[in-house]
Coordinates of C-alpha atoms and ligand atoms in Angstrom, one line a residue:
M1 CA 114.8 76.1 86.2
K2 CA 112.9 73.1 87.5
Y3 CA 115.9 72.3 89.6
S4 CA 115.8 75.5 91.5
L5 CA 112.1 75.2 92.1
I6 CA 112.6 71.8 93.6
L7 CA 115.4 73.1 95.7
F8 CA 113.3 75.9 97.0
A9 CA 110.4 73.6 97.7
G10 CA 112.7 71.4 99.7
C11 CA 114.1 74.1 101.8
F12 CA 110.7 75.5 102.6
T13 CA 109.4 72.1 103.6
I14 CA 112.2 72.0 106.2
I15 CA 111.4 75.5 107.5
G16 CA 107.7 74.5 107.5
C17 CA 108.4 71.5 109.7
Q18 CA 110.3 73.6 112.2
S19 CA 107.3 75.9 112.6
K20 CA 105.0 74.9 115.5
S21 CA 102.2 77.1 114.4
S22 CA 100.4 76.8 111.0
K23 CA 99.4 80.4 111.2
V24 CA 100.6 82.6 108.4
T25 CA 101.5 86.0 109.7
N26 CA 103.4 88.8 108.1
N27 CA 105.8 89.3 110.8
L28 CA 109.2 88.2 111.5
D29 CA 108.6 87.6 115.1
H30 CA 107.6 84.2 113.7
P31 CA 110.3 84.0 111.0
A32 CA 109.3 80.4 110.1
A33 CA 105.6 81.3 109.7
Y34 CA 105.3 81.8 106.0
V35 CA 103.7 79.1 103.9
Y36 CA 105.6 78.0 100.9
D37 CA 104.2 79.6 97.8
P38 CA 105.1 77.8 94.5
H39 CA 104.4 81.0 92.5
S40 CA 107.0 83.3 94.1
Y41 CA 110.8 83.2 94.3
A42 CA 110.7 85.2 97.5
Q43 CA 111.9 83.6 100.7
P44 CA 110.1 85.7 103.2
N45 CA 111.2 83.6 106.2
K46 CA 114.7 85.1 105.5
A47 CA 114.0 88.6 104.2
V48 CA 110.6 90.2 103.6
V49 CA 109.3 93.5 102.4
K50 CA 107.3 95.7 104.8
H51 CA 106.7 99.0 103.0
L52 CA 107.0 100.3 99.4
N53 CA 107.8 103.8 98.4
L54 CA 107.1 103.9 94.6
E55 CA 108.2 106.8 92.4
L56 CA 106.9 106.3 88.8
E57 CA 106.8 108.3 85.6
V58 CA 104.2 107.3 83.0
S59 CA 105.2 107.7 79.4
F60 CA 102.4 107.1 76.9
E61 CA 104.9 107.9 74.1
K62 CA 107.2 105.1 75.1
E63 CA 104.4 103.0 76.6
Q64 CA 106.7 102.6 79.6
L65 CA 106.7 103.1 83.4
S66 CA 110.0 104.0 84.8
G67 CA 111.1 104.8 88.3
I68 CA 112.3 103.7 91.7
A69 CA 110.9 101.2 94.1
T70 CA 112.2 101.8 97.6
W71 CA 111.5 98.8 99.8
E72 CA 111.7 98.8 103.6
I73 CA 112.6 95.2 104.5
Q74 CA 112.9 93.0 107.5
T75 CA 115.4 90.3 107.8
A76 CA 115.8 87.2 110.0
S77 CA 119.1 86.9 111.7
G78 CA 121.8 85.5 109.4
A79 CA 119.9 86.3 106.2
D80 CA 122.3 87.2 103.5
T81 CA 120.1 87.8 100.5
I82 CA 116.7 89.3 99.7
I83 CA 114.8 87.8 96.7
F84 CA 112.2 89.7 94.6
D85 CA 110.0 88.6 91.8
T86 CA 110.3 90.3 88.4
H87 CA 108.9 89.5 85.0
H88 CA 110.0 91.4 81.9
L89 CA 111.4 94.2 83.9
I90 CA 114.6 96.0 83.2
I91 CA 116.6 96.6 86.5
D92 CA 118.8 99.6 85.9
K93 CA 120.5 99.7 89.3
V94 CA 120.1 98.9 93.0
L95 CA 121.2 101.2 95.8
S96 CA 121.2 100.8 99.6
G97 CA 118.3 102.9 100.8
S98 CA 120.2 104.5 103.6
S99 CA 123.6 105.2 102.2
D100 CA 122.8 105.4 98.5
E101 CA 125.7 103.0 97.9
P102 CA 125.3 100.8 94.8
I103 CA 124.6 97.2 95.6
K104 CA 125.3 94.4 93.2
F105 CA 122.3 92.4 92.0
L106 CA 121.6 89.4 89.9
L107 CA 118.6 88.3 87.8
G108 CA 118.2 84.5 88.0
P109 CA 117.1 82.2 85.1
Y110 CA 114.0 83.1 83.2
N111 CA 110.9 81.0 83.7
E112 CA 107.9 81.5 81.4
I113 CA 105.4 81.5 84.3
L114 CA 107.3 83.0 87.2
G115 CA 109.7 85.4 85.4
Q116 CA 113.1 86.0 87.0
P117 CA 114.1 86.1 90.6
L118 CA 116.1 89.2 91.5
Y119 CA 118.8 88.4 94.1
I120 CA 120.1 91.3 96.2
P121 CA 122.9 90.6 98.7
L122 CA 122.3 92.1 102.2
N123 CA 124.8 93.6 104.5
R124 CA 124.0 93.4 108.1
D125 CA 122.7 97.0 108.4
V126 CA 120.6 97.2 105.2
S127 CA 117.0 97.9 106.1
S128 CA 115.9 99.5 102.8
I129 CA 116.7 99.0 99.2
R130 CA 116.2 101.3 96.1
I131 CA 115.6 99.5 92.9
Y132 CA 115.7 101.7 89.7
Y133 CA 113.8 100.0 86.9
H134 CA 111.6 100.3 83.9
T135 CA 108.9 98.2 82.3
T136 CA 109.0 96.6 78.8
P137 CA 106.4 96.0 76.1
E138 CA 106.1 92.5 77.5
S139 CA 105.2 93.7 81.0
A140 CA 101.9 91.7 81.0
A141 CA 100.0 93.6 83.8
L142 CA 100.0 96.8 81.7
Q143 CA 97.6 97.6 79.0
W144 CA 98.4 100.7 77.1
L145 CA 95.2 101.7 75.2
K146 CA 95.2 103.8 72.1
P147 CA 92.8 106.7 72.0
E148 CA 90.4 104.8 69.7
Q149 CA 90.1 102.1 72.4
T150 CA 88.6 104.6 74.9
A151 CA 85.1 106.2 75.0
G152 CA 86.5 109.6 74.3
K153 CA 88.7 108.4 71.4
K154 CA 91.1 111.3 72.0
H155 CA 93.6 110.3 74.6
P156 CA 95.5 107.1 75.5
F157 CA 94.8 105.2 78.6
L158 CA 96.7 102.9 80.9
Y159 CA 95.6 100.4 83.5
T160 CA 97.2 97.5 85.3
Q161 CA 95.9 94.0 86.2
S162 CA 98.2 92.4 88.8
Q163 CA 96.2 89.4 90.0
A164 CA 97.4 86.7 90.0
I165 CA 101.2 87.0 89.5
L166 CA 101.5 90.0 87.2
A167 CA 102.4 92.7 89.7
R168 CA 106.0 91.6 89.2
S169 CA 105.8 92.8 85.6
W170 CA 105.4 96.4 86.6
V171 CA 107.0 96.5 90.1
P172 CA 109.9 94.4 91.4
V173 CA 108.1 92.9 94.4
Q174 CA 107.8 89.8 96.5
D175 CA 104.7 88.7 94.6
S176 CA 103.0 86.2 96.9
P177 CA 99.6 86.6 98.5
G178 CA 101.1 85.5 101.8
I179 CA 103.3 88.7 101.9
R180 CA 101.8 92.0 102.8
F181 CA 103.1 95.6 102.8
T182 CA 101.9 99.1 103.0
Y183 CA 102.8 101.6 100.3
Q184 CA 103.0 105.1 99.2
A185 CA 103.6 106.4 95.7
R186 CA 104.4 109.4 93.7
V187 CA 103.2 109.2 90.1
K188 CA 104.1 111.7 87.3
T189 CA 101.8 111.7 84.3
P190 CA 101.7 113.9 81.2
R191 CA 99.6 117.0 81.8
G192 CA 95.8 116.6 81.6
Y193 CA 95.6 113.0 82.9
L194 CA 94.4 111.6 86.2
A195 CA 96.3 108.8 88.0
L196 CA 94.5 106.5 90.4
M197 CA 95.8 103.6 92.5
S198 CA 94.6 101.0 95.0
A199 CA 95.1 103.7 97.6
R200 CA 93.8 107.0 98.9
N201 CA 93.0 108.7 95.6
P202 CA 92.7 112.2 94.1
Q203 CA 89.3 113.3 92.8
K204 CA 90.4 115.6 90.1
I205 CA 93.2 116.2 87.6
N206 CA 96.2 118.0 88.9
P207 CA 97.5 120.4 86.2
N208 CA 101.1 119.6 87.0
G209 CA 100.5 115.8 86.5
I210 CA 102.0 114.8 89.8
Y211 CA 100.0 112.6 92.2
Q212 CA 100.7 111.3 95.7
F213 CA 99.1 108.1 97.0
E214 CA 99.0 106.3 100.3
Q215 CA 97.9 102.8 101.2
S216 CA 98.2 102.6 105.0
K217 CA 96.9 99.1 105.3
P218 CA 99.1 96.1 104.5
I219 CA 98.2 94.5 101.2
P220 CA 99.6 91.7 99.1
A221 CA 101.2 92.5 95.8
Y222 CA 98.4 91.3 93.6
L223 CA 96.3 94.2 94.9
L224 CA 98.8 96.8 93.6
A225 CA 97.0 98.8 90.9
L226 CA 97.4 101.9 88.8
S227 CA 95.3 103.5 86.1
V228 CA 96.0 106.7 84.1
G229 CA 93.5 108.4 81.8
V230 CA 91.3 111.4 81.2
L231 CA 88.9 110.6 84.0
E232 CA 86.3 112.4 86.1
F233 CA 84.9 111.6 89.5
K234 CA 81.3 111.6 90.7
K235 CA 80.2 111.2 94.3
L236 CA 77.7 108.4 95.0
G237 CA 77.5 108.7 98.8
E238 CA 79.5 109.5 101.9
R239 CA 82.2 107.0 101.2
C240 CA 81.5 106.0 97.6
G241 CA 82.1 107.4 94.2
V242 CA 82.8 106.5 90.6
Y243 CA 85.5 107.4 88.2
A244 CA 85.0 107.1 84.5
E245 CA 85.7 108.9 81.2
P246 CA 83.5 111.9 81.0
E247 CA 81.4 110.3 78.2
L248 CA 80.4 107.5 80.5
L249 CA 80.3 109.2 83.9
N250 CA 76.5 109.8 84.2
Q251 CA 75.6 106.4 82.9
A252 CA 78.0 104.9 85.4
A253 CA 76.8 106.9 88.3
F254 CA 73.2 105.9 87.5
E255 CA 74.1 102.2 87.3
L256 CA 76.1 102.4 90.6
E257 CA 73.5 104.4 92.5
D258 CA 73.1 101.7 95.2
V259 CA 76.7 101.2 96.0
E260 CA 76.7 103.1 99.3
K261 CA 73.6 101.1 100.4
M262 CA 75.5 97.9 99.5
L263 CA 78.4 99.0 101.7
I264 CA 76.1 99.6 104.6
A265 CA 74.5 96.2 104.1
A266 CA 77.9 94.5 103.9
E267 CA 79.1 96.1 107.2
K268 CA 75.9 94.9 108.9
L269 CA 76.7 91.4 107.9
Y270 CA 80.4 90.9 108.5
G271 CA 81.8 93.9 110.4
P272 CA 83.2 97.4 109.7
Y273 CA 84.6 98.4 106.3
V274 CA 88.2 99.1 107.1
W275 CA 89.4 100.7 103.8
E276 CA 88.0 104.2 104.3
R277 CA 86.5 104.7 100.9
Y278 CA 85.0 102.4 98.3
D279 CA 85.2 103.9 94.8
V280 CA 84.7 102.2 91.4
L281 CA 86.7 102.9 88.3
V282 CA 84.8 102.1 85.1
L283 CA 87.5 101.1 82.6
P284 CA 87.4 100.9 78.8
P285 CA 85.9 97.7 77.4
A286 CA 89.3 96.0 76.9
F287 CA 89.5 95.2 80.6
P288 CA 89.8 91.3 80.8
F289 CA 87.7 90.8 83.8
G290 CA 84.2 91.8 85.1
G291 CA 85.8 93.4 88.1
M292 CA 89.0 93.5 90.1
E293 CA 88.9 94.2 93.8
N294 CA 91.8 96.7 94.0
P295 CA 91.6 98.1 97.6
M296 CA 89.7 101.4 97.8
L297 CA 89.1 101.4 94.1
T298 CA 87.4 98.5 92.3
F299 CA 88.3 98.3 88.6
A300 CA 85.2 97.4 86.6
T301 CA 84.3 96.6 83.0
P302 CA 81.9 98.9 81.3
T303 CA 79.9 95.9 80.1
I304 CA 78.1 96.0 83.5
L305 CA 76.4 99.3 82.4
A306 CA 73.2 97.7 81.2
G307 CA 71.1 100.7 81.8
D308 CA 68.8 99.0 84.4
K309 CA 71.3 98.1 87.2
S310 CA 70.7 94.4 86.4
L311 CA 74.4 93.5 86.4
I312 CA 75.2 95.2 89.6
S313 CA 75.9 92.0 91.7
L314 CA 79.4 92.3 90.2
I315 CA 80.0 95.4 92.3
A316 CA 78.6 93.6 95.4
H317 CA 81.2 90.9 94.5
E318 CA 84.1 93.2 94.3
M319 CA 83.0 95.0 97.4
A320 CA 82.7 91.7 99.3
H321 CA 86.4 91.1 98.5
S322 CA 87.1 94.0 100.9
W323 CA 86.6 91.4 103.5
S324 CA 87.2 88.0 101.8
G325 CA 90.4 88.5 99.9
N326 CA 91.7 91.9 100.8
L327 CA 91.4 91.6 104.5
V328 CA 91.7 87.8 104.8
T329 CA 93.7 86.6 101.9
N330 CA 94.4 83.2 100.4
A331 CA 97.9 82.2 101.4
T332 CA 98.7 80.8 98.0
W333 CA 96.9 80.5 94.7
N334 CA 96.2 76.9 95.7
D335 CA 93.8 78.3 98.2
F336 CA 92.1 80.6 95.7
W337 CA 88.6 79.3 96.6
L338 CA 89.0 81.0 100.0
N339 CA 89.0 84.3 98.1
E340 CA 86.4 83.6 95.5
G341 CA 84.0 81.1 97.2
F342 CA 83.7 83.3 100.2
T343 CA 83.2 86.4 98.0
V344 CA 80.4 84.8 96.0
Y345 CA 78.7 83.8 99.2
F346 CA 79.1 87.3 100.6
E347 CA 78.0 88.9 97.3
R348 CA 74.7 87.0 97.4
R349 CA 74.1 87.9 101.0
I350 CA 74.6 91.6 100.1
M351 CA 72.2 91.2 97.1
E352 CA 69.7 89.5 99.3
S353 CA 69.8 92.3 101.9
L354 CA 69.2 94.9 99.2
Y355 CA 66.9 93.2 96.7
G356 CA 65.4 90.3 98.6
K357 CA 65.8 86.5 98.7
E358 CA 64.1 85.8 95.4
Y359 CA 66.7 88.0 93.7
A360 CA 69.7 86.3 95.4
D361 CA 68.1 82.9 94.6
M362 CA 68.2 83.7 90.9
L363 CA 72.0 84.4 91.1
A364 CA 72.5 81.2 93.0
V365 CA 70.7 79.1 90.4
L366 CA 72.5 80.7 87.5
G367 CA 75.8 80.1 89.4
H368 CA 74.7 76.5 89.9
Q369 CA 74.3 76.0 86.2
D370 CA 77.8 77.4 85.6
L371 CA 79.1 74.9 88.2
I372 CA 77.4 72.0 86.6
N373 CA 78.6 73.0 83.1
T374 CA 82.2 73.3 84.3
I375 CA 82.1 70.0 86.0
E376 CA 80.6 68.4 82.9
Q377 CA 83.3 69.9 80.7
L378 CA 86.1 68.8 82.9
K379 CA 84.8 65.3 83.3
N380 CA 87.0 62.7 81.6
S381 CA 89.6 65.4 80.8
D382 CA 93.1 65.8 82.1
K383 CA 91.8 68.7 84.1
W384 CA 89.4 66.7 86.3
Q385 CA 91.7 67.2 89.3
D386 CA 91.1 71.0 88.9
T387 CA 87.6 70.4 90.1
R388 CA 88.9 70.1 93.7
L389 CA 88.7 73.2 95.8
K390 CA 92.2 72.9 97.1
L391 CA 94.3 73.2 94.0
T392 CA 97.8 72.0 93.2
L393 CA 99.0 74.6 90.8
D394 CA 102.7 74.0 91.4
G395 CA 104.5 74.3 88.1
H396 CA 101.4 75.8 86.4
D397 CA 100.2 79.3 85.8
P398 CA 97.8 80.2 88.7
D399 CA 95.5 81.6 86.0
D400 CA 94.9 77.9 85.1
G401 CA 93.2 77.6 88.4
V402 CA 90.6 80.3 87.7
S403 CA 87.3 78.5 87.0
D404 CA 83.8 78.3 88.3
I405 CA 85.0 75.7 90.8
A406 CA 86.6 78.2 93.2
Y407 CA 83.6 80.5 92.8
E408 CA 80.6 78.2 92.8
K409 CA 81.8 75.0 94.5
G410 CA 83.3 77.2 97.1
Y411 CA 80.0 79.0 97.5
A412 CA 78.2 75.7 97.7
L413 CA 80.4 74.5 100.5
L414 CA 79.8 77.6 102.5
V415 CA 76.0 77.4 101.9
S416 CA 76.1 73.8 103.1
L417 CA 77.8 74.9 106.3
E418 CA 75.3 77.7 106.8
K419 CA 72.4 75.2 106.3
R420 CA 74.1 72.8 108.8
V421 CA 74.4 75.2 111.7
G422 CA 71.7 77.9 110.9
R423 CA 72.3 81.4 109.7
K424 CA 72.7 83.0 113.1
R425 CA 75.6 80.8 114.2
W426 CA 77.1 80.9 110.8
D427 CA 77.1 84.7 110.7
T428 CA 78.7 85.0 114.1
F429 CA 81.3 82.5 113.0
L430 CA 82.1 84.3 109.8
N431 CA 82.4 87.6 111.7
R432 CA 84.9 86.0 114.0
W433 CA 86.8 84.5 111.0
F434 CA 87.2 87.9 109.5
T435 CA 88.1 89.7 112.7
E436 CA 90.6 87.1 113.9
H437 CA 92.3 86.8 110.6
A438 CA 92.3 90.5 109.5
F439 CA 95.3 91.5 107.5
T440 CA 96.6 87.9 107.4
S441 CA 96.8 85.3 104.7
V442 CA 95.2 81.9 105.4
T443 CA 95.3 78.4 104.1
T444 CA 92.4 76.1 103.4
E445 CA 93.6 73.9 106.3
Q446 CA 93.4 76.9 108.7
F447 CA 89.8 77.4 107.7
I448 CA 88.9 73.8 108.2
E449 CA 90.6 73.9 111.6
F450 CA 88.7 77.0 112.5
V451 CA 85.4 75.5 111.5
H452 CA 86.1 72.4 113.7
K453 CA 87.1 74.6 116.6
H454 CA 84.4 77.2 116.5
L455 CA 81.4 76.1 114.4
F456 CA 80.7 72.4 115.0
R457 CA 79.6 70.9 118.2
K458 CA 81.7 68.0 119.3
G459 CA 80.3 64.7 118.1
S460 CA 78.0 66.1 115.4
D461 CA 78.2 64.2 112.2
W462 CA 79.9 67.1 110.4
D463 CA 82.6 67.0 113.1
K464 CA 84.4 64.5 111.0
K465 CA 87.2 65.4 108.7
S466 CA 85.7 63.2 106.0
H467 CA 83.0 65.7 105.0
F468 CA 85.5 68.4 104.3
H469 CA 87.7 65.9 102.7
E470 CA 85.1 65.2 100.0
W471 CA 84.3 68.9 99.5
V472 CA 87.8 70.2 99.5
Y473 CA 90.2 67.5 98.3
E474 CA 88.0 65.4 96.0
P475 CA 87.1 66.3 92.4
G476 CA 83.5 66.8 91.3
L477 CA 80.5 67.4 93.4
P478 CA 80.1 65.8 96.9
A479 CA 77.2 63.4 97.4
N480 CA 75.5 65.8 99.8
Y481 CA 75.4 68.7 97.3
Q482 CA 72.1 70.5 97.4
P483 CA 71.3 72.5 94.3
P484 CA 69.7 75.9 94.9
T485 CA 66.2 76.7 93.7
S486 CA 64.6 79.9 92.4
V487 CA 60.8 80.5 92.1
R488 CA 61.3 83.3 89.7
L489 CA 63.6 81.4 87.4
D490 CA 61.3 78.3 87.6
S491 CA 58.5 80.5 86.2
T492 CA 60.4 80.8 82.9
V493 CA 60.5 77.1 82.3
A494 CA 56.9 76.8 81.1
E495 CA 57.4 79.7 78.7
A496 CA 60.6 78.2 77.3
L497 CA 59.0 74.9 76.7
A498 CA 55.9 76.5 75.2
F499 CA 58.1 78.6 72.8
L500 CA 60.0 75.5 71.7
K501 CA 56.7 73.8 71.0
G502 CA 55.5 76.7 68.8
K503 CA 53.9 79.4 71.1
P504 CA 54.6 82.7 69.3
A505 CA 57.3 84.9 70.8
T506 CA 54.9 87.8 71.1
A507 CA 52.5 85.7 73.2
L508 CA 55.1 84.7 75.8
A509 CA 54.4 85.9 79.4
V510 CA 57.6 87.9 79.9
K511 CA 56.2 91.1 81.3
N512 CA 58.1 91.5 84.5
W513 CA 61.2 89.5 83.5
T514 CA 64.5 91.0 84.6
S515 CA 67.7 90.2 82.8
H516 CA 68.2 87.1 85.0
E517 CA 64.9 85.5 83.8
W518 CA 66.0 86.3 80.3
Q519 CA 69.4 84.7 80.8
Y520 CA 67.7 81.6 82.3
F521 CA 65.2 81.4 79.4
L522 CA 67.9 81.7 76.8
R523 CA 70.1 79.1 78.5
Q524 CA 67.2 76.6 78.3
I525 CA 66.4 77.1 74.7
K526 CA 69.7 78.2 73.0
E527 CA 70.7 74.8 71.8
Q528 CA 67.4 73.8 70.2
L529 CA 66.3 76.9 68.2
S530 CA 65.4 76.8 64.6
A531 CA 66.3 79.5 62.1
Y532 CA 62.7 80.7 62.2
Q533 CA 62.6 80.8 66.0
M534 CA 65.9 82.8 66.1
A535 CA 64.4 85.4 63.7
E536 CA 61.1 85.4 65.6
L537 CA 62.8 86.0 69.0
D538 CA 65.0 88.8 67.5
Q539 CA 62.0 90.5 66.0
A540 CA 60.1 90.4 69.3
F541 CA 62.9 91.2 71.7
H542 CA 65.7 92.7 69.7
F543 CA 68.4 90.6 71.2
T544 CA 71.0 91.4 68.5
T545 CA 71.1 95.0 69.6
T546 CA 70.6 94.5 73.4
G547 CA 72.7 96.7 75.7
N548 CA 72.8 93.9 78.2
S549 CA 76.2 92.1 77.7
E550 CA 75.2 88.9 79.5
I551 CA 72.1 88.5 77.3
A552 CA 74.0 89.6 74.2
V553 CA 76.7 86.9 74.7
L554 CA 74.1 84.1 75.2
W555 CA 72.2 85.3 72.1
F556 CA 75.5 85.5 70.0
E557 CA 76.3 81.9 71.1
A558 CA 72.9 80.8 69.8
A559 CA 73.4 82.9 66.6
I560 CA 76.7 81.2 65.9
L561 CA 75.3 77.7 66.6
H562 CA 72.2 78.2 64.4
H563 CA 73.8 80.3 61.6
Y564 CA 71.7 83.3 62.4
T565 CA 73.6 85.6 60.0
P566 CA 71.8 88.9 60.8
A567 CA 73.6 88.9 64.2
Y568 CA 77.1 88.4 62.7
P569 CA 78.1 92.0 62.2
A570 CA 77.1 92.7 65.9
I571 CA 79.2 89.7 67.0
E572 CA 82.2 90.9 65.1
A573 CA 81.8 94.4 66.5
F574 CA 81.5 93.0 70.0
L575 CA 84.6 90.9 69.7
K576 CA 86.6 93.8 68.4
Q577 CA 85.7 96.0 71.2
V578 CA 85.2 93.9 74.4
G579 CA 88.1 92.1 76.0
R580 CA 86.3 90.5 78.9
R581 CA 87.6 87.0 78.9
K582 CA 84.4 85.4 80.3
F583 CA 82.6 86.6 77.1
L584 CA 85.4 85.9 74.6
V585 CA 85.8 82.2 75.6
P586 CA 82.3 81.0 74.8
L587 CA 82.1 83.0 71.6
Y588 CA 85.4 81.9 70.2
T589 CA 84.6 78.4 71.3
A590 CA 81.3 78.4 69.4
M591 CA 83.1 79.9 66.3
I592 CA 85.7 77.1 66.1
K593 CA 82.8 74.6 65.9
S594 CA 80.8 76.6 63.3
T595 CA 81.3 76.0 59.6
D596 CA 80.4 79.7 59.0
W597 CA 83.2 80.9 61.2
Q598 CA 85.9 78.2 61.2
N599 CA 87.8 79.7 58.3
R600 CA 87.3 83.3 59.3
V601 CA 87.8 83.1 63.1
K602 CA 91.6 83.5 63.0
E603 CA 91.4 86.5 60.7
L604 CA 88.8 88.1 63.0
Y605 CA 90.9 87.3 66.0
H606 CA 94.0 88.8 64.3
H607 CA 92.2 92.1 64.2
A608 CA 90.5 91.9 67.6
R609 CA 93.6 90.6 69.5
K610 CA 95.3 94.0 69.5
N611 CA 92.5 95.3 71.6
Y612 CA 92.8 92.6 74.3
H613 CA 94.8 92.6 77.5
A614 CA 97.7 90.0 77.8
V615 CA 95.5 87.8 80.1
S616 CA 92.8 87.4 77.5
R617 CA 95.2 87.1 74.6
K618 CA 96.9 84.2 76.4
T619 CA 93.6 82.3 76.9
I620 CA 92.3 82.9 73.3
D621 CA 95.8 82.1 71.8
E622 CA 95.6 78.7 73.5
L623 CA 92.0 78.2 72.5
L624 CA 92.7 78.9 68.8
Q625 CA 96.1 77.2 69.0
I626 CA 98.1 80.2 67.9
Ligands
BES1 N1 89.6 88.8 91.6 C1 88.7 88.4 90.6 C2 89.3 88.5 89.2 C3 90.5 87.7 89.0 C4 90.6 86.4 89.5 C5 91.6 88.2 88.3 C6 91.7 85.6 89.3 C7 92.7 87.4 88.1 C8 92.8 86.1 88.6 C9 87.4 89.2 90.6 O1 87.0 89.5 91.9 C10 86.3 88.4 90.0 O2 86.0 87.4 90.5 N2 85.8 88.8 88.9 C11 84.7 88.2 88.3 C12 83.4 88.8 88.7 C13 82.3 88.0 89.0 C14 82.5 86.6 89.6 C15 81.1 88.7 89.6 C16 84.8 88.4 86.8 O3 85.7 89.1 86.4 O4 84.1 87.8 86.0
ZN2 ZN1 86.2 87.7 92.8

């Protein structure tokens, strides 16, 4: 396995050298233009997909998708083979798209991270290929939820999570963010269910269970998405709406009330929204992420439904990906910060336009704390090199590169550029970046080149490669890092200190605090609380039963640390229901260290694990060494 990877790397280096332009395009007019992606077996410089016609049947009984992926392809002259990525897929047969003649195929050796390459020989005249296939219980993108894992408790539910390299576990595809294609799909579900995709979507259940989809903009494979459930739609504005189980629909529509305003604000900043509609699907709580930016239809965790819109920056984040990520995409997962750093920056600009600078400053300071914590944790560990923005994930699961570094160090770099040149020039520059790179995939180096060409005046001190070098290629935080500040969060510091010194909880000046002030307050005190203070806080503010998931998780961490047993049943219930990895990691980490939980945590996890998506299972398995 290693051998073939090295071989591929070698041949791509040669192709790369022949290319004059470093620009990544999705077009074989420049057949040598694709950047080598260590996480895909595809060789797009030889044969590349252009359009997918997907026909799928959804069986909840068998927990299986089966169907046909018909790919229109483009080949460079002399190409004799097209290579797809697959992972735990069964390939039943392959036909030539035009003649329906069977074509032989071969599945290459299995690699735990990458899956299996699917080799299909090409005759001169083959321009499309039909792959008959079905998924398996190991198809990691898919989560088949039992009725009891849904809000309605009556019907099963299916959703996919394709990012980073899981699309290949439900569609045979060239699974690289550097390769884009358009798609259409026909999905057959059992009667009474609604199917939704990252495409133009239906708004109500079709009694015959057949749904047609079209995505007319070229997207990379990690943005392929499907969900099937008993779902309803509610309009939020001209271009926006929300899908959820009927039990959650009104609550979701209230929480997401401002989404259309966000879209208008986003367009004012960085140019027209090109994806026609922006809808949100609120999933059951097993969903492993806060949100996923599937084009036209963000997938979101129900843990953002706090009842007061306080966690809505997550939607601004996923919406921002419509520009940074979906329109201009990281070329490989080593450039992941281009997706996430830009998106965090854009998210905070959207939040600032809607709710003001003081609000956005709170988000920045909380993010800064996350960044500092991550850097502290990775210091003196073998993962120190992962604190560089440009990653080297070759031979590793790209999921290993997902940390606050891409998000918050990436954000900080962009803020430093904004500060350097002023907001006006910076915004003009970013508009240009998005316009000129629309529907392409870009490398970190292309971004740096673009900055030097269009942002810096010649001779300015930033006009030296060394500054970027420190930010992008060095671990840790650069010397010129400037931490953000927040007046509103600063005002909680005195209360936190006073409380630790004995000021009664009921006397704290917390009147206009939003959930962000509460988060900051809890972060300051959570390590130092006595049993008495835990009980006092709970009596005054009812943290154990809070409906705000961010506050709940901080509180639960403190409860585990300080043996606050009245919160234990709530912690167990939370872990059995919620599969959001960002919440699971700190809670299980705290449990491993706690004498109360050490002996019980594996037993608890054994029950809870069934409810988690493969992405979260993998992380927690590793954490608990299972
Ligand atoms: N695209 C990511 C989620 C993702 C990243 C999935 C890498 C798989 C691999 C999404 O946009 C995201 O960043 N979600 C965050 C939201 C947050 C930063 C507001 C999350 O899920 O916590
Ligand atoms: Zn993101």
